[in-house]
mmCIF file of C-alpha atoms and ligand atoms in Angstrom:
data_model
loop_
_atom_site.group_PDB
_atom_site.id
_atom_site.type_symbol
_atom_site.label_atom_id
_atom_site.label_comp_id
_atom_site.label_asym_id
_atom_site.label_seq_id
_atom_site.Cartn_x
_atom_site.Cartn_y
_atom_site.Cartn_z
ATOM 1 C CA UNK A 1 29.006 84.320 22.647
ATOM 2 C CA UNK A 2 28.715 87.362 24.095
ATOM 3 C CA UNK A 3 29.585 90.705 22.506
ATOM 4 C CA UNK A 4 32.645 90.915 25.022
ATOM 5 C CA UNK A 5 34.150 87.711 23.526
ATOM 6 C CA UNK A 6 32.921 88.887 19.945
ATOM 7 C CA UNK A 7 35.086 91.668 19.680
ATOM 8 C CA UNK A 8 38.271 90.013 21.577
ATOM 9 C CA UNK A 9 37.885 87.158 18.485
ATOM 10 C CA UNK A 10 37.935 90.060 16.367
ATOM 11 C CA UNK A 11 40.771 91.988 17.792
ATOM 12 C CA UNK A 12 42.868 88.698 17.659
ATOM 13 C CA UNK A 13 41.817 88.115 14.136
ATOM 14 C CA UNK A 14 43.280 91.175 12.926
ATOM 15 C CA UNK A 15 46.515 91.155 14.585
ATOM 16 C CA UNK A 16 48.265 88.746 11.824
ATOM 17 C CA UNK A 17 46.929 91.415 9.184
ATOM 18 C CA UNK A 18 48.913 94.614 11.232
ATOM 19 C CA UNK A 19 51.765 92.365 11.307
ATOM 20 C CA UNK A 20 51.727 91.818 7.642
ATOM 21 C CA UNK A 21 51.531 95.586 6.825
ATOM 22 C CA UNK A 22 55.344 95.578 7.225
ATOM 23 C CA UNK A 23 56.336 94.855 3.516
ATOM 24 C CA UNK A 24 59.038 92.636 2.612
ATOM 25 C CA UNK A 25 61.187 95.176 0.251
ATOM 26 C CA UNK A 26 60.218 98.944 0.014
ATOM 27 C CA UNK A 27 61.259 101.275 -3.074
ATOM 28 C CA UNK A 28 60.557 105.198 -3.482
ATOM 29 C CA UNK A 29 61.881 107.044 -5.803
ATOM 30 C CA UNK A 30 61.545 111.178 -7.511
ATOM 31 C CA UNK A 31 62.147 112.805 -10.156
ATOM 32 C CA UNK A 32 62.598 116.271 -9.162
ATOM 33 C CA UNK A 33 60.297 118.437 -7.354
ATOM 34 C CA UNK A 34 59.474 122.099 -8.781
ATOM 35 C CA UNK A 35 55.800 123.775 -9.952
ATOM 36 C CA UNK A 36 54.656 120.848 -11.940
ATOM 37 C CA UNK A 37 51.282 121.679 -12.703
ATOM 38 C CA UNK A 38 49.055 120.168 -15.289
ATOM 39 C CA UNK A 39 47.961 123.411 -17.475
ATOM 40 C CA UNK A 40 51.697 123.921 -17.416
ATOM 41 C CA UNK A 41 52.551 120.032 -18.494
ATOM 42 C CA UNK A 42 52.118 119.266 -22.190
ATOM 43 C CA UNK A 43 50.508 115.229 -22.489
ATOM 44 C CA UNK A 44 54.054 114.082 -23.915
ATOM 45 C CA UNK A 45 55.981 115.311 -21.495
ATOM 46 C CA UNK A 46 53.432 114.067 -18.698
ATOM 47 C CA UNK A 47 53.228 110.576 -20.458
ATOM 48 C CA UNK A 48 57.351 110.577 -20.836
ATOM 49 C CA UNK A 49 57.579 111.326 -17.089
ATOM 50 C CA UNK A 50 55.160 108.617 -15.993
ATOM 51 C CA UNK A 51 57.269 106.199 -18.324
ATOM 52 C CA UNK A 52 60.565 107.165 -16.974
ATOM 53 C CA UNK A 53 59.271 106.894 -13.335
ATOM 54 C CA UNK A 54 57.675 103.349 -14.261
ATOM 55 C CA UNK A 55 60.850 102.349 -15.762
ATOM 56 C CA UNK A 56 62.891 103.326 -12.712
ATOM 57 C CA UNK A 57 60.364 101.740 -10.213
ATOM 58 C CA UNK A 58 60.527 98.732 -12.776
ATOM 59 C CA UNK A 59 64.214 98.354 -12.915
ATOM 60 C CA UNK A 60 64.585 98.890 -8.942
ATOM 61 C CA UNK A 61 61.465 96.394 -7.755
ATOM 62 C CA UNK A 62 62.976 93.694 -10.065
ATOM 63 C CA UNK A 63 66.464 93.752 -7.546
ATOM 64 C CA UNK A 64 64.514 94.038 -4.439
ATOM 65 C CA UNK A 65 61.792 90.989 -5.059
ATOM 66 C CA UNK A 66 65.069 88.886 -6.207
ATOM 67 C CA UNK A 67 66.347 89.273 -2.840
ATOM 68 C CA UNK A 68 69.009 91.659 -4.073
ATOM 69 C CA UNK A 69 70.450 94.634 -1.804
ATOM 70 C CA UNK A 70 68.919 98.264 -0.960
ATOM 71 C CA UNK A 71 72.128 99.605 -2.467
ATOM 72 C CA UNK A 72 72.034 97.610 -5.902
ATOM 73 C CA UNK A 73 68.302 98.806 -5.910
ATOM 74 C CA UNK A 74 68.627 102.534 -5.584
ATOM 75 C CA UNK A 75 71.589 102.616 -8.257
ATOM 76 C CA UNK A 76 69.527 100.632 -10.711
ATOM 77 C CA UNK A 77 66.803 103.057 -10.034
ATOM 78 C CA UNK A 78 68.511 105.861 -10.738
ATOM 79 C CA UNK A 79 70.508 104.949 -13.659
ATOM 80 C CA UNK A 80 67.270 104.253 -15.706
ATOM 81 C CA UNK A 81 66.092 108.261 -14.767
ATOM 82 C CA UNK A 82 69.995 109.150 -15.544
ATOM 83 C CA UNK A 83 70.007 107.624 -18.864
ATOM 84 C CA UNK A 84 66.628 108.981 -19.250
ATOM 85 C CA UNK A 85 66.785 112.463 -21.080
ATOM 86 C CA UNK A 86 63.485 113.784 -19.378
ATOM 87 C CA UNK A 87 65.122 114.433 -16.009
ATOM 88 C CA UNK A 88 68.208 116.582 -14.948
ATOM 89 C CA UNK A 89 70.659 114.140 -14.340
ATOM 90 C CA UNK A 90 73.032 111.891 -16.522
ATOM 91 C CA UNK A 91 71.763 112.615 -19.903
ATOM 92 C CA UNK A 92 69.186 115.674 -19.996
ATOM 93 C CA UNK A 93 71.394 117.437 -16.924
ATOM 94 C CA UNK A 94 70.832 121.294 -16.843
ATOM 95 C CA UNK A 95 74.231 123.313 -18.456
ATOM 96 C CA UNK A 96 76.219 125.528 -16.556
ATOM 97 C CA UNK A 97 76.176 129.421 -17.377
ATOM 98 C CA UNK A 98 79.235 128.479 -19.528
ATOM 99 C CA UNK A 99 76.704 125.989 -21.445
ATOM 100 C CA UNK A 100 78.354 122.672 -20.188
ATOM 101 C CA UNK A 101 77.449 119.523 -18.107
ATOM 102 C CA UNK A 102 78.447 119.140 -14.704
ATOM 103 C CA UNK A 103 77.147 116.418 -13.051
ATOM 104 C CA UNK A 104 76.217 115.323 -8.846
ATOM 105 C CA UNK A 105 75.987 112.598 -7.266
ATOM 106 C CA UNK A 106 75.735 110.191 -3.558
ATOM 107 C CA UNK A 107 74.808 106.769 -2.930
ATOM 108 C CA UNK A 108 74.486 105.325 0.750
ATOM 109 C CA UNK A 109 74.764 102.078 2.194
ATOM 110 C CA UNK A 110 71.999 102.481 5.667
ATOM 111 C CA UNK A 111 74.005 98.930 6.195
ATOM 112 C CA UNK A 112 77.478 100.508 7.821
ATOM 113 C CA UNK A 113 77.023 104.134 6.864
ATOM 114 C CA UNK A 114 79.606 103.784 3.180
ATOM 115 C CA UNK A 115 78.776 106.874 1.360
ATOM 116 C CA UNK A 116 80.271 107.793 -1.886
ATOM 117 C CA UNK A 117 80.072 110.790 -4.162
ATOM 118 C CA UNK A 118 80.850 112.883 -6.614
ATOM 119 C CA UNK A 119 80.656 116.515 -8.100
ATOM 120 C CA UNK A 120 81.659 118.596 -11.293
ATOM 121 C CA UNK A 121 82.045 115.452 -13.264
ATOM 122 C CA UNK A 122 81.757 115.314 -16.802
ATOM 123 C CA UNK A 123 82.529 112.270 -18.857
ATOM 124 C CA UNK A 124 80.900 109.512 -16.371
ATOM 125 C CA UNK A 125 77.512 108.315 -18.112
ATOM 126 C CA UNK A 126 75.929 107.356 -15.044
ATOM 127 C CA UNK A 127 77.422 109.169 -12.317
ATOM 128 C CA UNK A 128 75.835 107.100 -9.272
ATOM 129 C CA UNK A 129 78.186 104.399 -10.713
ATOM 130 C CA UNK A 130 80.776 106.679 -9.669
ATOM 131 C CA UNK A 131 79.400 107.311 -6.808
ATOM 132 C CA UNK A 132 79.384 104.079 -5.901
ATOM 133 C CA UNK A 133 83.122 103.215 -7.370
ATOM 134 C CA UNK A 134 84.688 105.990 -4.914
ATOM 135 C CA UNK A 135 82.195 104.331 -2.080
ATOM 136 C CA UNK A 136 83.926 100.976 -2.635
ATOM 137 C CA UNK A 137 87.171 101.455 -4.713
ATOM 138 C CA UNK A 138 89.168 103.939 -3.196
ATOM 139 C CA UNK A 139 89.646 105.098 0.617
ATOM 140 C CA UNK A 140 87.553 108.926 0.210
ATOM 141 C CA UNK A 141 83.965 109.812 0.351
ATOM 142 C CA UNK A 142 83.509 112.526 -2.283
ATOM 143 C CA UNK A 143 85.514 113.584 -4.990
ATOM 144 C CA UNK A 144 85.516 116.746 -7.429
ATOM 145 C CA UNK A 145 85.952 117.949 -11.001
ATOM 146 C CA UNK A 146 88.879 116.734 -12.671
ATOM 147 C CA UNK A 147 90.160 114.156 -10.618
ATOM 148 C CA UNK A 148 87.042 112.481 -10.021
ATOM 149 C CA UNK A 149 86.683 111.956 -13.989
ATOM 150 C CA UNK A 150 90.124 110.604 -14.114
ATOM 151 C CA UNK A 151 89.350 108.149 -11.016
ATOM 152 C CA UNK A 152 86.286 107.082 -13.290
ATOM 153 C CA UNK A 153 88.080 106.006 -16.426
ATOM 154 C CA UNK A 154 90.689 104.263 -14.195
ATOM 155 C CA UNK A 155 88.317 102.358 -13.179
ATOM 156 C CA UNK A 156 86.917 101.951 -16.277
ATOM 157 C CA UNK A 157 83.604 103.488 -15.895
ATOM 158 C CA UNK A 158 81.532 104.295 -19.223
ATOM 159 C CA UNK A 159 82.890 107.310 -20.425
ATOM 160 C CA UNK A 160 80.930 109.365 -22.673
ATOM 161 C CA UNK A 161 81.701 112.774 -24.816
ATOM 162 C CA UNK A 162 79.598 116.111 -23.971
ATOM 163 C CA UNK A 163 76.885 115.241 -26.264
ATOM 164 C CA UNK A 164 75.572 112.835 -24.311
ATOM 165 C CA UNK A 165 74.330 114.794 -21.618
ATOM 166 C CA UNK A 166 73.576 118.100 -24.146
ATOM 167 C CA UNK A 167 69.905 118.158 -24.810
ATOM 168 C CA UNK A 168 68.187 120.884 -26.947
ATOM 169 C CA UNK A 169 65.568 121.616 -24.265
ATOM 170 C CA UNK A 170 68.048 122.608 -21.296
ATOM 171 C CA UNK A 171 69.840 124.320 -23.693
ATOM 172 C CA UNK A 172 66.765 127.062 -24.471
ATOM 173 C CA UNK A 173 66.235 126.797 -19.933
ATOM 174 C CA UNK A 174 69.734 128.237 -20.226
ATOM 175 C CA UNK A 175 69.007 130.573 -23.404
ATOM 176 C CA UNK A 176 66.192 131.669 -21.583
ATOM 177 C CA UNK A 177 67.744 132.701 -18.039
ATOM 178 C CA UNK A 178 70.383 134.349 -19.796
ATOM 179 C CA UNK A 179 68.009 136.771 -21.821
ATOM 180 C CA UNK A 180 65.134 137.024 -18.697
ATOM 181 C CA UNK A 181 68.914 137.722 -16.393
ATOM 182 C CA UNK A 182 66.563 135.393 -13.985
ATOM 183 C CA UNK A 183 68.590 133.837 -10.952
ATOM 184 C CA UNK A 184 68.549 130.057 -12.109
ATOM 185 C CA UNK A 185 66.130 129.327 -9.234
ATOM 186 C CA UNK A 186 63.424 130.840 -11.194
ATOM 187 C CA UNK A 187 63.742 128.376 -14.407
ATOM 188 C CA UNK A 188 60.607 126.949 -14.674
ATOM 189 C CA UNK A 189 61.676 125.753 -11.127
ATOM 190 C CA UNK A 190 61.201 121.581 -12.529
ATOM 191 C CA UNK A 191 64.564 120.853 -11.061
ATOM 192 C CA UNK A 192 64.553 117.424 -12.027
ATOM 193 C CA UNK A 193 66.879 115.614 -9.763
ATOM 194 C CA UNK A 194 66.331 111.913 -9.838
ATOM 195 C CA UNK A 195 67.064 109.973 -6.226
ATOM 196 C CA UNK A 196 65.861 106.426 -4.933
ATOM 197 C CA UNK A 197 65.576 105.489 -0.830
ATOM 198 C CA UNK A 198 64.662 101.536 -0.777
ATOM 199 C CA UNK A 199 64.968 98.833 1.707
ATOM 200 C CA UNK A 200 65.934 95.109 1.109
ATOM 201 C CA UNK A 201 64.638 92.039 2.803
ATOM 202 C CA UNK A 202 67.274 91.956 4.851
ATOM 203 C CA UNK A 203 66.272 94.996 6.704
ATOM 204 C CA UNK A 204 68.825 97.300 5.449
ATOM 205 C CA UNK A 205 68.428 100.711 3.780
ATOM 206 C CA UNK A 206 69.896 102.826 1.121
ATOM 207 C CA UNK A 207 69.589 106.160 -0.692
ATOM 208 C CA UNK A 208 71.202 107.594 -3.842
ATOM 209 C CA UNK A 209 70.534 110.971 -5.977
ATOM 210 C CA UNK A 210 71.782 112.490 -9.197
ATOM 211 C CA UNK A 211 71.621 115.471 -10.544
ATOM 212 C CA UNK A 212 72.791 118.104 -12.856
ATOM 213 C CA UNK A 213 73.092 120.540 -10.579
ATOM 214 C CA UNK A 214 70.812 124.140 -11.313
ATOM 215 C CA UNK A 215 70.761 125.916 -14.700
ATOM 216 C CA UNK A 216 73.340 128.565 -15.135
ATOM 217 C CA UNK A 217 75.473 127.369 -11.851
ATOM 218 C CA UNK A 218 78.878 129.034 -12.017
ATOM 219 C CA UNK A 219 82.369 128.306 -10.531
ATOM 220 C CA UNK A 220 81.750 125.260 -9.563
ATOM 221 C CA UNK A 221 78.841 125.717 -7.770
ATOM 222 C CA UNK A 222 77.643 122.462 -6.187
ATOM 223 C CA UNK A 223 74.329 121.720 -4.760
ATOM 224 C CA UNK A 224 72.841 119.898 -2.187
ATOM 225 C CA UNK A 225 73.011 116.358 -4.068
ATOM 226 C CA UNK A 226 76.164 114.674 -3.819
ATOM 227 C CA UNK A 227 76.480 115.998 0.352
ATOM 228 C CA UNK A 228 76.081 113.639 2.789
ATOM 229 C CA UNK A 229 73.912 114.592 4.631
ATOM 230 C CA UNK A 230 72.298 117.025 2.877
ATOM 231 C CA UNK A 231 70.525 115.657 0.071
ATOM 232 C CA UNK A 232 71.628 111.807 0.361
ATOM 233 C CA UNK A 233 71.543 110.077 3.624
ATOM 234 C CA UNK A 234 70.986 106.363 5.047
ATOM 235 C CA UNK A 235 71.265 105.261 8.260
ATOM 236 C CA UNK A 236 69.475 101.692 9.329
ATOM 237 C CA UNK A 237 69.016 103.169 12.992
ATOM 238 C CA UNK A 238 66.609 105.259 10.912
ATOM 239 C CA UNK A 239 65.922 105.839 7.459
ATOM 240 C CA UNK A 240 67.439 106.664 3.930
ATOM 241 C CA UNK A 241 66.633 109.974 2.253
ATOM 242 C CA UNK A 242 67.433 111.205 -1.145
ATOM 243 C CA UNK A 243 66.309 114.930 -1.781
ATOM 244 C CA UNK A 244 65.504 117.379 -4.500
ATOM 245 C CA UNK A 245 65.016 121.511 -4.649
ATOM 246 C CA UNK A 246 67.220 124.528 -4.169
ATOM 247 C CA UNK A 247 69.895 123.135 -2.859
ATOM 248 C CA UNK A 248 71.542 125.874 -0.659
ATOM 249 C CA UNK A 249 68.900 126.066 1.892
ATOM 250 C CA UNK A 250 68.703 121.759 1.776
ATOM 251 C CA UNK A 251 72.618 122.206 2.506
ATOM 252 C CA UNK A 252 71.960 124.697 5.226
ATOM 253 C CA UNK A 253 69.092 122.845 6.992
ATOM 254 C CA UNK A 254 71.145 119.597 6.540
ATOM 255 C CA UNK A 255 67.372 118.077 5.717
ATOM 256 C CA UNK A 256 68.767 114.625 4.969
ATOM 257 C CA UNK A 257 70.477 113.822 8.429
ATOM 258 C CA UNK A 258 68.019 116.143 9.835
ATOM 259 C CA UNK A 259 64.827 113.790 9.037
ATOM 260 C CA UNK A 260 66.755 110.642 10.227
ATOM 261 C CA UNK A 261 67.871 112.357 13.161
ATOM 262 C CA UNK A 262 64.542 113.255 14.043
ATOM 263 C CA UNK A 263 63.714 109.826 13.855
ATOM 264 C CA UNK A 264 66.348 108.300 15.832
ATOM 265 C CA UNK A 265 66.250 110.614 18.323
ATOM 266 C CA UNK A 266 62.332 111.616 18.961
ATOM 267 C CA UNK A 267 61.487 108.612 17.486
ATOM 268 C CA UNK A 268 58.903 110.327 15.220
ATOM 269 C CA UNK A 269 56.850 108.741 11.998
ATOM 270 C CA UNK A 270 59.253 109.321 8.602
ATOM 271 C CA UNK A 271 55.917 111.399 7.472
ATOM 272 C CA UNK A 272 56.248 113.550 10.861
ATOM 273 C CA UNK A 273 59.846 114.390 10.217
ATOM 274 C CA UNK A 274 59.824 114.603 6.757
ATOM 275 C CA UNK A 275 57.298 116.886 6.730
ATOM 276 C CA UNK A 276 58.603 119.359 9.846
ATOM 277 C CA UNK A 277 62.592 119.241 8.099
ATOM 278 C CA UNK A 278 60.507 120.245 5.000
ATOM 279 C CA UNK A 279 58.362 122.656 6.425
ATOM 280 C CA UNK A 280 61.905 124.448 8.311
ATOM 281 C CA UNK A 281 63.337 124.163 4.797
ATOM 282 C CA UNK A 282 60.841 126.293 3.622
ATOM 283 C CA UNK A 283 61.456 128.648 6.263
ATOM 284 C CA UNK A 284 64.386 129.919 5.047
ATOM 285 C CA UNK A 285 63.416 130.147 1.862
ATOM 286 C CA UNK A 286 63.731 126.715 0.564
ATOM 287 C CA UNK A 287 61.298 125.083 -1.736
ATOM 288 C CA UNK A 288 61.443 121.054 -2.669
ATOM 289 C CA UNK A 289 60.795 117.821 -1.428
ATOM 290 C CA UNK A 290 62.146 114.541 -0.178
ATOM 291 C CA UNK A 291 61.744 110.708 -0.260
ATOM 292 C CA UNK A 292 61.806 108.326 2.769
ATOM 293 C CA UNK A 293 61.958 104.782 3.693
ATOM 294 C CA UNK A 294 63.153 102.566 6.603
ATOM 295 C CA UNK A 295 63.663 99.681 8.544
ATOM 296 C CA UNK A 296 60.218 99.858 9.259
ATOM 297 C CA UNK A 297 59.371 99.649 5.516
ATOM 298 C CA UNK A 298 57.330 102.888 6.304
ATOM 299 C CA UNK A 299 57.579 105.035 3.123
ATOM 300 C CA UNK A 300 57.113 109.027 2.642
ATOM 301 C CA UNK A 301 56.974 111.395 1.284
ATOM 302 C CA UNK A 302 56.925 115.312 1.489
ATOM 303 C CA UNK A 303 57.415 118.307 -0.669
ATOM 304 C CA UNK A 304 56.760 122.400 -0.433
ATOM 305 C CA UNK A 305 56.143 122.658 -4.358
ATOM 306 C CA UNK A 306 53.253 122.741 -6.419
ATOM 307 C CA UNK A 307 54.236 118.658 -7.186
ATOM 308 C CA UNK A 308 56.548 116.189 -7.018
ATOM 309 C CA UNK A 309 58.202 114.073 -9.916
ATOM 310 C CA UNK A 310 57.634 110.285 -7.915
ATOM 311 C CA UNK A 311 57.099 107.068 -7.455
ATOM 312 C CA UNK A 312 56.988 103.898 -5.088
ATOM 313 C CA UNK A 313 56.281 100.159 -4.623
ATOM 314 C CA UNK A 314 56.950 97.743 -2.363
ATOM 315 C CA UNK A 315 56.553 93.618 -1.822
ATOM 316 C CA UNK A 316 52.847 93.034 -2.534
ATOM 317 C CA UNK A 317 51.901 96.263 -3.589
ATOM 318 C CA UNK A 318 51.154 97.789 -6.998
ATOM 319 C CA UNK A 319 53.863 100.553 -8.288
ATOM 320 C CA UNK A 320 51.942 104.196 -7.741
ATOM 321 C CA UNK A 321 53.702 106.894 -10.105
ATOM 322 C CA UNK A 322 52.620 110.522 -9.691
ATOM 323 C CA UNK A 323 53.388 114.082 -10.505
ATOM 324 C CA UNK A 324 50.869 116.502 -9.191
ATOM 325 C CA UNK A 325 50.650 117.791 -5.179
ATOM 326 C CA UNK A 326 46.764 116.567 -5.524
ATOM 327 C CA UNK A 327 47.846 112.684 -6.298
ATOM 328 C CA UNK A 328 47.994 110.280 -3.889
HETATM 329 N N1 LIG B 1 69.022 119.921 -5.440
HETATM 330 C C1 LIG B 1 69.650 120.092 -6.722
HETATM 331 C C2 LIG B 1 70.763 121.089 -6.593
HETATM 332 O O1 LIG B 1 70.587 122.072 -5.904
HETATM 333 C C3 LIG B 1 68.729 120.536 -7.776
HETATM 334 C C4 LIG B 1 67.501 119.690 -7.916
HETATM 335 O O2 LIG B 1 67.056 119.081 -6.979
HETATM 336 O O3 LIG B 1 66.956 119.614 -9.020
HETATM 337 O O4 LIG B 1 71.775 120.921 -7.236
#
């Protein structure tokens, strides 16, 4: 054989193997991006992070590999990090500068482009239910404040009391911005939003993110989060995003349609356009990140902090947690 032939055997022996890279079922998922660094992280609260991440991917991966749907994947995703008091969202959410709970949150079906959302809510316990319930139960996209928390317990949604989402810890973030008279972009700037982009066997994509918003927001102040299109977006021509950071400039640069639009339309990598929408986000001032996936099962993704709360897995790969920028 001659080394002509040699390398056209091996050529055709690796093109099953490319084909193969495209994984069955995708998951990624954060936890809020901010300056996570490790002489700043205590063990138990890296540890507790890692767990809750785990747990998310854990819950999420066990839909997917069952053959279950993008959108069933993402809300069990994110209603383990809800429920989970480490992260701002559900239980754990940052309090308003009155000292309450107001919680955000968007799910979206990549499928036929359903959104549903919510903001200022504050007896849901896991608010991407919600989400979700106004996606499929009633004619709107988003609702707000006081109607949207009678909606839930007509449709008989868990309803919790204010305690549930009050934790000690955000309480002092609060304590402290008040006495420091910081702007409540400089708390410790771990936002803590939770959000999960996967996509199903069938091809189809989904994104959903929850939050509680920013410590010390004020009349009713609502973030990026629960806006289509600016921190929740899916879209099967392209890709499903689910962002966390300061959410005015995420709102203004419209980073979630902005990365799949980049995609659809320039046809670039999810990496390439997550990390230019990023990179503009930062431009005006903007600091945070973002996760991808799409009907490519490509993953990404790409923040402009010190690290990233995250996590991701897909069909016949191991789940990869991490926190810091220098992490895979
Ligand atoms: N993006 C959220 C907001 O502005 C905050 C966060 O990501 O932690 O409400």
């Amino acid at each position: 054989m001659n080394r002509l032939s040699l390398l056209i055997g091996a050529l055709l022996m690796s093109a099953p193997a490319t084909a193969q890279t495209q994984p069955d079922w995708t998951l990624v998922i954060h936890g809020g991006a901010g300056v996570l660094e490790r002489d700043k992280m205590t063990p138990e609260r890296e540890a507790a992070a890692r767990k809750g991440l785990d747990a998310a991917l854990e819950a999420g991966s066990k839909v997917l590999a069952g053959g279950g749907s993008a959108l069933d994947a993402v809300e069990a995703a994110v209603k383990v990090l809800e429920d989970d008091p480490h992260f701002n969202a559900g239980r754990g959410a940052v309090f308003t500068y009155e000292g309450t709970n107001e919680l955000d949150a968007a799910i979206m079906d990549g499928a036929d482009r359903k959104a549903g959302a919510v903001a200022g809510v504050t007896r849901t316990k896991n608010p991407i239910a919600l989400a979700r319930k106004v996606m499929e139960d009633s004619p709107h996209v988003m609702l707000a404040g006081k109607g949207a928390d009678v909606f839930s317990a007509e449709k008989g949604l868990e309803q919790v009391g204010p305690e549930w989402f009050a934790t000690d810890e955000r309480r002092q973030q609060l304590e402290k911005m008040k006495a420091q008279k910081t702007s409540w972009f400089d708390v410790d700037m771990k936002y803590g939003t939770v959000g999960a982009v996967a996509r199903d066997k069938a091809g189809n994509v989904a994104a959903a993110t929850s939050t509680g918003g920013v410590t010390g927001k004020r009349w009713g102040r609502v973030g990026d989060s629960p806006l289509i299109g600016a921190g929740t977006y899916a879209d099967n021509r392209a890709c499903a995003v689910s962002a966390t950071g300061a959410g005015e400039f995420f709102i203004r640069e419209g980073v979630a349609h902005e990365i799949c639009a980049r995609i659809r339309f320039k046809g670039e990598s999810l990496q390439a356009a997550a990390d230019t929408v990023m990179a503009e986000t930062r431009a005006l001032g903007g600091t945070g990140g973002v996760i991808v996936t799409g009907p490519t099962g490509e993953m990404a993704w790409s923040f402009n902090t010190p690290g990233m709360y995250r996590g991701k897995v897909s069909a016949g790969s191991a789940k990869t947690v991490a926190i810091y920028g220098d992490e895979q």
